[in-house]
Amino acid sequence: MIKKIFLLFLLIVLLLLAAFLAPNISKTDKGVEYLLVPQNATLNSILDSLNKKESMYFPFSFYACTRLTGYDKNIQAGRYKLKPGLNNLFLLNNLVKGRQLPLRITFNNIRTKEQLCGRICEQIMLDSATLYKLLNDDSYLEKYNVNSHNSICLFMPNTYEVYWNIPANKLIDKMHASYTNFWNKERIQQAATINLSTTEVMTLASIVEEESNLSKEKPTIAGLYINRLKRRRHLQADPTIKFAIGDFNIKRIRHKHIEASKASPYNTYIYTGLPPGPIRIPSIESINAVLNYERHPYIYMCAKTNGKSGHDFAVSYREHVNNANKYRKAMNILGVK
């Protein structure tokens, strides 16, 4: 009888050891797999995720080990690598101790805060509404020396390593660190030379970027707008009207568009100086174009005609009117409204 009890006990021990130590993560044809554990996830929801991925040999053994250890009450949210051959003990240790791997997030070609928050939160656990709320909270943003109009400046276009479950405030801290690193003493001095703050440089760079995708003419456009700022003239930048209206598909800015957006501080046909914040996240290239703008006498510019890209620049209003008339005629022929 004692022998039978001993053998039974030994069998139970061996089964437990096998449950904890035997490889339980399988190799799939999908490449590297990750387990995403949201905040307050249940053991059943985690098992559902594992079953959908078909990445576990014996899901029940994982369930049993988790319940036996009581680890189901201490699992941490995060993104965990499911390495083939991993056993239940190592996986549980990772889940309880939050041993997750960071991922890389990117964002580019962003115009609005809504778009920014959506793009970022597609890649991590964070809720876009939570991030958007902080980026519009002036009292919260004060410590970063930005406000709800220019908080988008903190998000320098780059690739960042973050944890999948990073909180909104920690994400903004990380973005601010990158922003501070970019705006070193040399760049701050360059901005001061043209009487602009760092956020004002980025605001102007955002207009330059919307005006042209040609690298060679960006410093020229930046110089033109700086000439207008120095002379206290309206910038009359068409992209700011599109931003004010919220329609980036407008092909030709007309009087009706200027009138429709006359209450917006982003309307640079009505209000002098720079708008209160960027109209997109500018590229590093456009920021540098402003900091190293071309010195010239141009005050006016108009898109080229005859299918050519870029702009015609002018010093006198008469020359600009001639360029503008050519452009209007070309647009009318093409039927662009």
Coordinates of C-alpha atoms in Angstrom, one line a residue:
M1 CA 0.0 0.0 0.0
I2 CA 2.8 2.4 0.9
K3 CA 4.5 1.5 -2.3
K4 CA 1.4 2.4 -4.3
I5 CA 1.1 5.7 -2.5
F6 CA 4.7 6.5 -3.1
L7 CA 4.4 5.6 -6.8
L8 CA 1.3 7.8 -7.1
F9 CA 3.0 10.6 -5.3
L10 CA 6.0 10.2 -7.6
L11 CA 3.7 10.2 -10.7
I12 CA 2.1 13.4 -9.5
V13 CA 5.5 15.1 -9.0
L14 CA 6.6 14.0 -12.4
L15 CA 3.4 15.3 -14.0
L16 CA 3.8 18.6 -12.2
L17 CA 7.4 18.9 -13.3
A18 CA 6.4 18.1 -16.8
A19 CA 3.6 20.7 -16.7
F20 CA 6.0 23.4 -15.4
L21 CA 9.2 22.5 -17.2
A22 CA 8.3 20.8 -20.5
P23 CA 8.4 23.0 -23.6
N24 CA 4.9 24.4 -24.3
I25 CA 5.3 27.2 -26.9
S26 CA 5.3 25.8 -30.4
K27 CA 6.9 27.0 -33.5
T28 CA 4.5 28.5 -36.1
D29 CA 4.7 29.5 -39.7
K30 CA 3.9 33.1 -38.8
G31 CA 7.4 33.9 -37.6
V32 CA 7.9 35.6 -34.2
E33 CA 4.6 35.7 -32.2
Y34 CA 3.8 38.0 -29.3
L35 CA 1.2 37.7 -26.6
L36 CA -0.6 41.0 -25.9
V37 CA -2.0 41.2 -22.4
P38 CA -4.3 44.2 -21.8
Q39 CA -4.8 45.8 -18.4
N40 CA -6.9 43.6 -16.1
A41 CA -6.8 40.8 -18.5
T42 CA -8.3 37.5 -17.2
L43 CA -6.7 34.1 -17.5
N44 CA -9.4 32.9 -19.8
S45 CA -8.8 35.9 -22.2
I46 CA -5.1 35.1 -22.2
L47 CA -5.8 31.5 -23.1
D48 CA -8.2 32.6 -25.8
S49 CA -5.4 34.7 -27.3
L50 CA -2.9 31.8 -27.1
N51 CA -5.4 29.5 -28.7
K52 CA -6.1 31.9 -31.6
K53 CA -2.4 32.1 -32.3
E54 CA -2.1 28.3 -32.1
S55 CA 1.2 28.8 -30.4
M56 CA 0.8 26.5 -27.4
Y57 CA 1.0 22.7 -27.3
F58 CA -1.0 22.1 -24.2
P59 CA -3.1 25.1 -23.1
F60 CA -4.6 23.2 -20.2
S61 CA -1.2 22.6 -18.6
F62 CA -0.6 26.4 -18.7
Y63 CA -4.0 27.0 -17.2
A64 CA -3.3 24.4 -14.4
C65 CA 0.1 25.8 -13.6
T66 CA -1.2 29.3 -13.5
R67 CA -4.0 28.4 -11.1
L68 CA -1.8 26.2 -8.9
T69 CA 0.7 29.0 -8.4
G70 CA -1.9 31.7 -8.0
Y71 CA -0.1 33.7 -10.7
D72 CA -3.4 34.4 -12.4
K73 CA -4.0 37.2 -9.9
N74 CA -0.6 38.8 -10.6
I75 CA -0.2 38.8 -14.4
Q76 CA 1.1 42.2 -15.7
A77 CA -0.1 43.9 -18.8
G78 CA 2.4 44.0 -21.7
R79 CA 3.6 42.5 -24.9
Y80 CA 5.5 39.2 -24.4
K81 CA 7.5 37.3 -26.9
L82 CA 6.4 33.7 -27.4
K83 CA 9.7 32.0 -28.0
P84 CA 9.4 28.5 -29.4
G85 CA 10.4 25.9 -26.7
L86 CA 9.5 28.2 -23.8
N87 CA 8.0 26.3 -20.8
N88 CA 5.1 27.3 -18.6
L89 CA 7.4 28.3 -15.7
F90 CA 9.4 30.8 -17.8
L91 CA 6.3 32.2 -19.5
L92 CA 4.5 32.7 -16.1
N93 CA 7.6 34.4 -14.6
N94 CA 7.7 36.8 -17.6
L95 CA 4.0 37.5 -17.2
V96 CA 4.1 38.1 -13.5
K97 CA 7.3 40.1 -13.5
G98 CA 6.4 42.1 -16.6
R99 CA 9.4 41.0 -18.6
Q100 CA 8.2 42.3 -21.9
L101 CA 10.1 43.4 -25.0
P102 CA 9.8 47.0 -26.3
L103 CA 8.4 47.6 -29.8
R104 CA 9.2 50.3 -32.3
I105 CA 6.6 52.9 -33.2
T106 CA 6.7 55.4 -36.0
F107 CA 4.6 58.3 -37.2
N108 CA 5.0 60.4 -40.3
N109 CA 2.9 62.5 -42.7
I110 CA 0.7 63.7 -39.7
R111 CA -1.4 66.8 -39.9
T112 CA -3.6 66.9 -36.9
K113 CA -3.5 65.8 -33.2
E114 CA -6.4 63.5 -33.9
Q115 CA -4.5 61.8 -36.6
L116 CA -1.3 61.6 -34.5
C117 CA -3.1 60.0 -31.5
G118 CA -4.8 57.5 -33.8
R119 CA -1.6 56.5 -35.6
I120 CA 0.3 56.0 -32.3
C121 CA -2.5 54.2 -30.5
E122 CA -2.9 51.8 -33.4
Q123 CA 0.6 50.5 -32.4
I124 CA 0.3 50.3 -28.6
M125 CA -2.3 49.6 -25.9
L126 CA -2.9 53.3 -25.2
D127 CA -6.3 54.7 -25.8
S128 CA -6.2 57.6 -28.3
A129 CA -8.8 59.6 -26.4
T130 CA -6.5 59.6 -23.3
L131 CA -3.5 60.8 -25.2
Y132 CA -5.6 63.5 -27.1
K133 CA -7.0 64.8 -23.8
L134 CA -3.5 65.4 -22.4
L135 CA -2.3 67.1 -25.5
N136 CA -5.2 69.6 -25.1
D137 CA -4.6 70.2 -21.4
D138 CA -2.8 73.5 -21.1
S139 CA -2.2 73.1 -17.3
Y140 CA -0.7 69.7 -17.8
L141 CA 1.4 70.8 -20.8
E142 CA 2.8 73.8 -19.0
K143 CA 5.7 71.8 -17.6
Y144 CA 6.8 71.0 -21.2
N145 CA 6.7 74.7 -22.1
V146 CA 4.1 74.0 -24.8
N147 CA 0.3 74.5 -25.0
S148 CA -2.7 72.9 -26.6
H149 CA -2.0 74.7 -29.9
N150 CA 1.6 73.6 -30.3
S151 CA 1.9 70.4 -28.2
I152 CA 2.3 68.4 -31.4
C153 CA 5.8 69.9 -31.6
L154 CA 6.9 67.5 -28.9
F155 CA 6.5 64.6 -31.4
M156 CA 9.6 64.8 -33.5
P157 CA 9.3 62.5 -36.6
N158 CA 11.4 59.5 -35.7
T159 CA 11.3 55.8 -34.7
Y160 CA 10.9 55.2 -31.0
E161 CA 11.2 52.1 -28.8
V162 CA 8.5 51.9 -26.2
Y163 CA 6.6 49.3 -24.2
W164 CA 3.3 48.3 -25.6
N165 CA 1.5 49.3 -22.4
I166 CA 3.3 52.6 -21.9
P167 CA 1.0 55.2 -20.1
A168 CA 0.2 58.5 -21.9
N169 CA 2.2 60.6 -19.5
K170 CA 5.3 58.4 -19.9
L171 CA 4.9 58.5 -23.7
I172 CA 4.8 62.3 -23.6
D173 CA 7.8 62.3 -21.3
K174 CA 9.7 60.2 -23.9
M175 CA 8.7 62.5 -26.7
H176 CA 9.8 65.6 -24.8
A177 CA 13.2 64.0 -24.1
S178 CA 13.6 63.5 -27.9
Y179 CA 12.4 67.0 -28.5
T180 CA 14.9 68.4 -26.0
N181 CA 17.7 66.4 -27.5
F182 CA 17.0 67.7 -31.0
W183 CA 16.8 71.3 -29.8
N184 CA 20.3 71.6 -28.6
K185 CA 22.1 74.9 -27.9
E186 CA 23.2 75.3 -31.5
R187 CA 19.7 75.0 -32.9
I188 CA 18.2 77.2 -30.2
Q189 CA 20.7 79.8 -31.1
Q190 CA 19.9 79.6 -34.8
A191 CA 16.2 80.0 -33.9
A192 CA 17.0 83.1 -31.7
T193 CA 18.9 84.6 -34.6
I194 CA 15.7 84.8 -36.6
N195 CA 13.7 85.9 -33.5
L196 CA 11.7 82.7 -33.3
S197 CA 11.2 80.2 -30.5
T198 CA 11.6 76.5 -31.2
T199 CA 7.9 75.9 -31.5
E200 CA 7.6 78.9 -33.9
V201 CA 10.4 77.4 -36.1
M202 CA 8.4 74.2 -36.2
T203 CA 5.2 76.1 -37.0
L204 CA 6.9 77.8 -39.9
A205 CA 8.5 74.6 -41.0
S206 CA 5.1 72.9 -41.1
I207 CA 3.9 75.6 -43.5
V208 CA 7.0 75.2 -45.7
E209 CA 6.4 71.5 -45.8
E210 CA 2.8 71.9 -46.9
E211 CA 3.9 74.3 -49.6
S212 CA 6.4 72.1 -51.3
N213 CA 7.9 68.6 -51.3
L214 CA 10.9 69.8 -53.2
S215 CA 14.0 69.8 -50.9
K216 CA 15.8 72.4 -53.0
E217 CA 13.2 75.1 -52.7
K218 CA 12.2 74.7 -49.1
P219 CA 15.0 77.1 -47.9
T220 CA 13.7 79.6 -50.5
I221 CA 10.1 79.4 -49.2
A222 CA 11.3 79.6 -45.6
G223 CA 13.2 82.8 -46.6
L224 CA 10.2 84.3 -48.3
Y225 CA 8.0 83.8 -45.2
I226 CA 10.7 85.2 -42.9
N227 CA 10.9 88.3 -45.2
R228 CA 7.1 88.7 -44.7
L229 CA 7.4 88.2 -40.9
K230 CA 10.1 90.9 -40.7
R231 CA 8.0 93.3 -42.7
R232 CA 4.9 92.5 -40.6
R233 CA 3.0 91.4 -43.7
H234 CA 0.3 88.7 -43.7
L235 CA 1.9 85.3 -44.6
Q236 CA -1.1 84.5 -46.9
A237 CA -0.1 80.8 -46.8
D238 CA -2.8 78.8 -48.5
P239 CA -2.1 75.6 -46.4
T240 CA -3.1 77.4 -43.3
I241 CA -6.6 78.0 -44.8
K242 CA -7.0 74.3 -45.5
F243 CA -6.0 73.6 -41.9
A244 CA -8.4 76.2 -40.5
I245 CA -11.3 74.7 -42.6
G246 CA -10.2 71.2 -41.9
D247 CA -10.2 70.2 -45.6
F248 CA -6.8 69.3 -47.0
N249 CA -8.2 68.3 -50.4
I250 CA -9.0 71.8 -51.5
K251 CA -7.1 72.5 -54.8
R252 CA -7.5 76.2 -55.1
I253 CA -8.0 78.7 -52.2
R254 CA -10.7 81.2 -53.0
H255 CA -12.2 84.1 -51.3
K256 CA -15.1 81.9 -49.9
H257 CA -12.5 79.8 -48.1
I258 CA -10.8 82.8 -46.5
E259 CA -14.2 84.1 -45.4
A260 CA -15.3 80.7 -44.1
S261 CA -12.2 80.5 -41.8
K262 CA -11.9 84.2 -40.8
A263 CA -12.6 83.4 -37.2
S264 CA -9.7 80.9 -37.0
P265 CA -6.3 82.2 -35.7
Y266 CA -4.8 79.9 -38.4
N267 CA -6.1 82.1 -41.1
T268 CA -2.9 83.9 -42.2
Y269 CA -4.8 86.0 -44.8
I270 CA -6.5 87.8 -41.9
Y271 CA -4.1 87.5 -39.0
T272 CA -0.5 88.7 -39.2
G273 CA 2.4 86.7 -37.8
L274 CA 2.6 82.9 -37.4
P275 CA -0.5 80.8 -36.5
P276 CA -0.6 79.6 -32.9
G277 CA 0.8 76.2 -33.8
P278 CA 2.0 73.8 -36.5
I279 CA -0.4 72.7 -39.3
R280 CA 1.3 69.4 -39.4
I281 CA 4.3 67.6 -37.9
P282 CA 7.2 69.0 -39.9
S283 CA 10.1 66.8 -41.1
I284 CA 13.7 67.5 -39.9
E285 CA 14.4 68.6 -43.4
S286 CA 11.8 71.4 -43.2
I287 CA 12.9 72.5 -39.8
N288 CA 16.5 72.7 -41.0
A289 CA 15.2 74.7 -44.1
V290 CA 13.9 77.3 -41.7
L291 CA 17.0 77.4 -39.5
N292 CA 19.1 77.7 -42.6
Y293 CA 16.8 79.7 -44.7
E294 CA 17.9 81.3 -48.0
R295 CA 18.6 85.1 -47.9
H296 CA 16.8 86.7 -50.8
P297 CA 14.4 89.6 -51.6
Y298 CA 11.4 87.5 -52.5
I299 CA 8.0 88.3 -51.0
Y300 CA 5.6 86.4 -53.4
M301 CA 5.4 82.9 -54.8
C302 CA 3.0 81.1 -57.0
A303 CA 2.9 77.5 -58.2
K304 CA 4.5 76.9 -61.6
T305 CA 2.3 76.0 -64.6
N306 CA 2.7 73.8 -67.7
G307 CA 3.0 70.7 -65.6
K308 CA 6.2 71.9 -63.8
S309 CA 6.6 71.3 -60.1
G310 CA 7.8 74.0 -57.7
H311 CA 7.1 77.7 -57.5
D312 CA 7.8 80.9 -59.3
F313 CA 9.1 83.5 -56.9
A314 CA 8.7 87.3 -57.2
V315 CA 9.9 90.5 -55.6
S316 CA 7.3 92.9 -57.0
Y317 CA 3.6 92.6 -56.8
R318 CA 3.3 93.2 -60.5
E319 CA 5.5 90.2 -61.3
H320 CA 3.5 88.1 -58.9
V321 CA 0.2 89.1 -60.5
N322 CA 1.6 87.9 -63.9
N323 CA 2.6 84.6 -62.4
A324 CA -0.7 84.2 -60.6
N325 CA -2.7 85.0 -63.8
K326 CA -0.8 82.3 -65.6
Y327 CA -1.5 79.8 -62.8
R328 CA -5.2 80.6 -62.8
K329 CA -5.5 80.3 -66.6
A330 CA -3.7 76.9 -66.4
M331 CA -6.0 75.7 -63.6
N332 CA -9.1 76.9 -65.5
I333 CA -8.0 75.0 -68.6
L334 CA -7.5 71.8 -66.5
G335 CA -10.9 72.4 -64.9
V336 CA -9.6 72.6 -61.3
K337 CA -12.2 74.2 -59.2

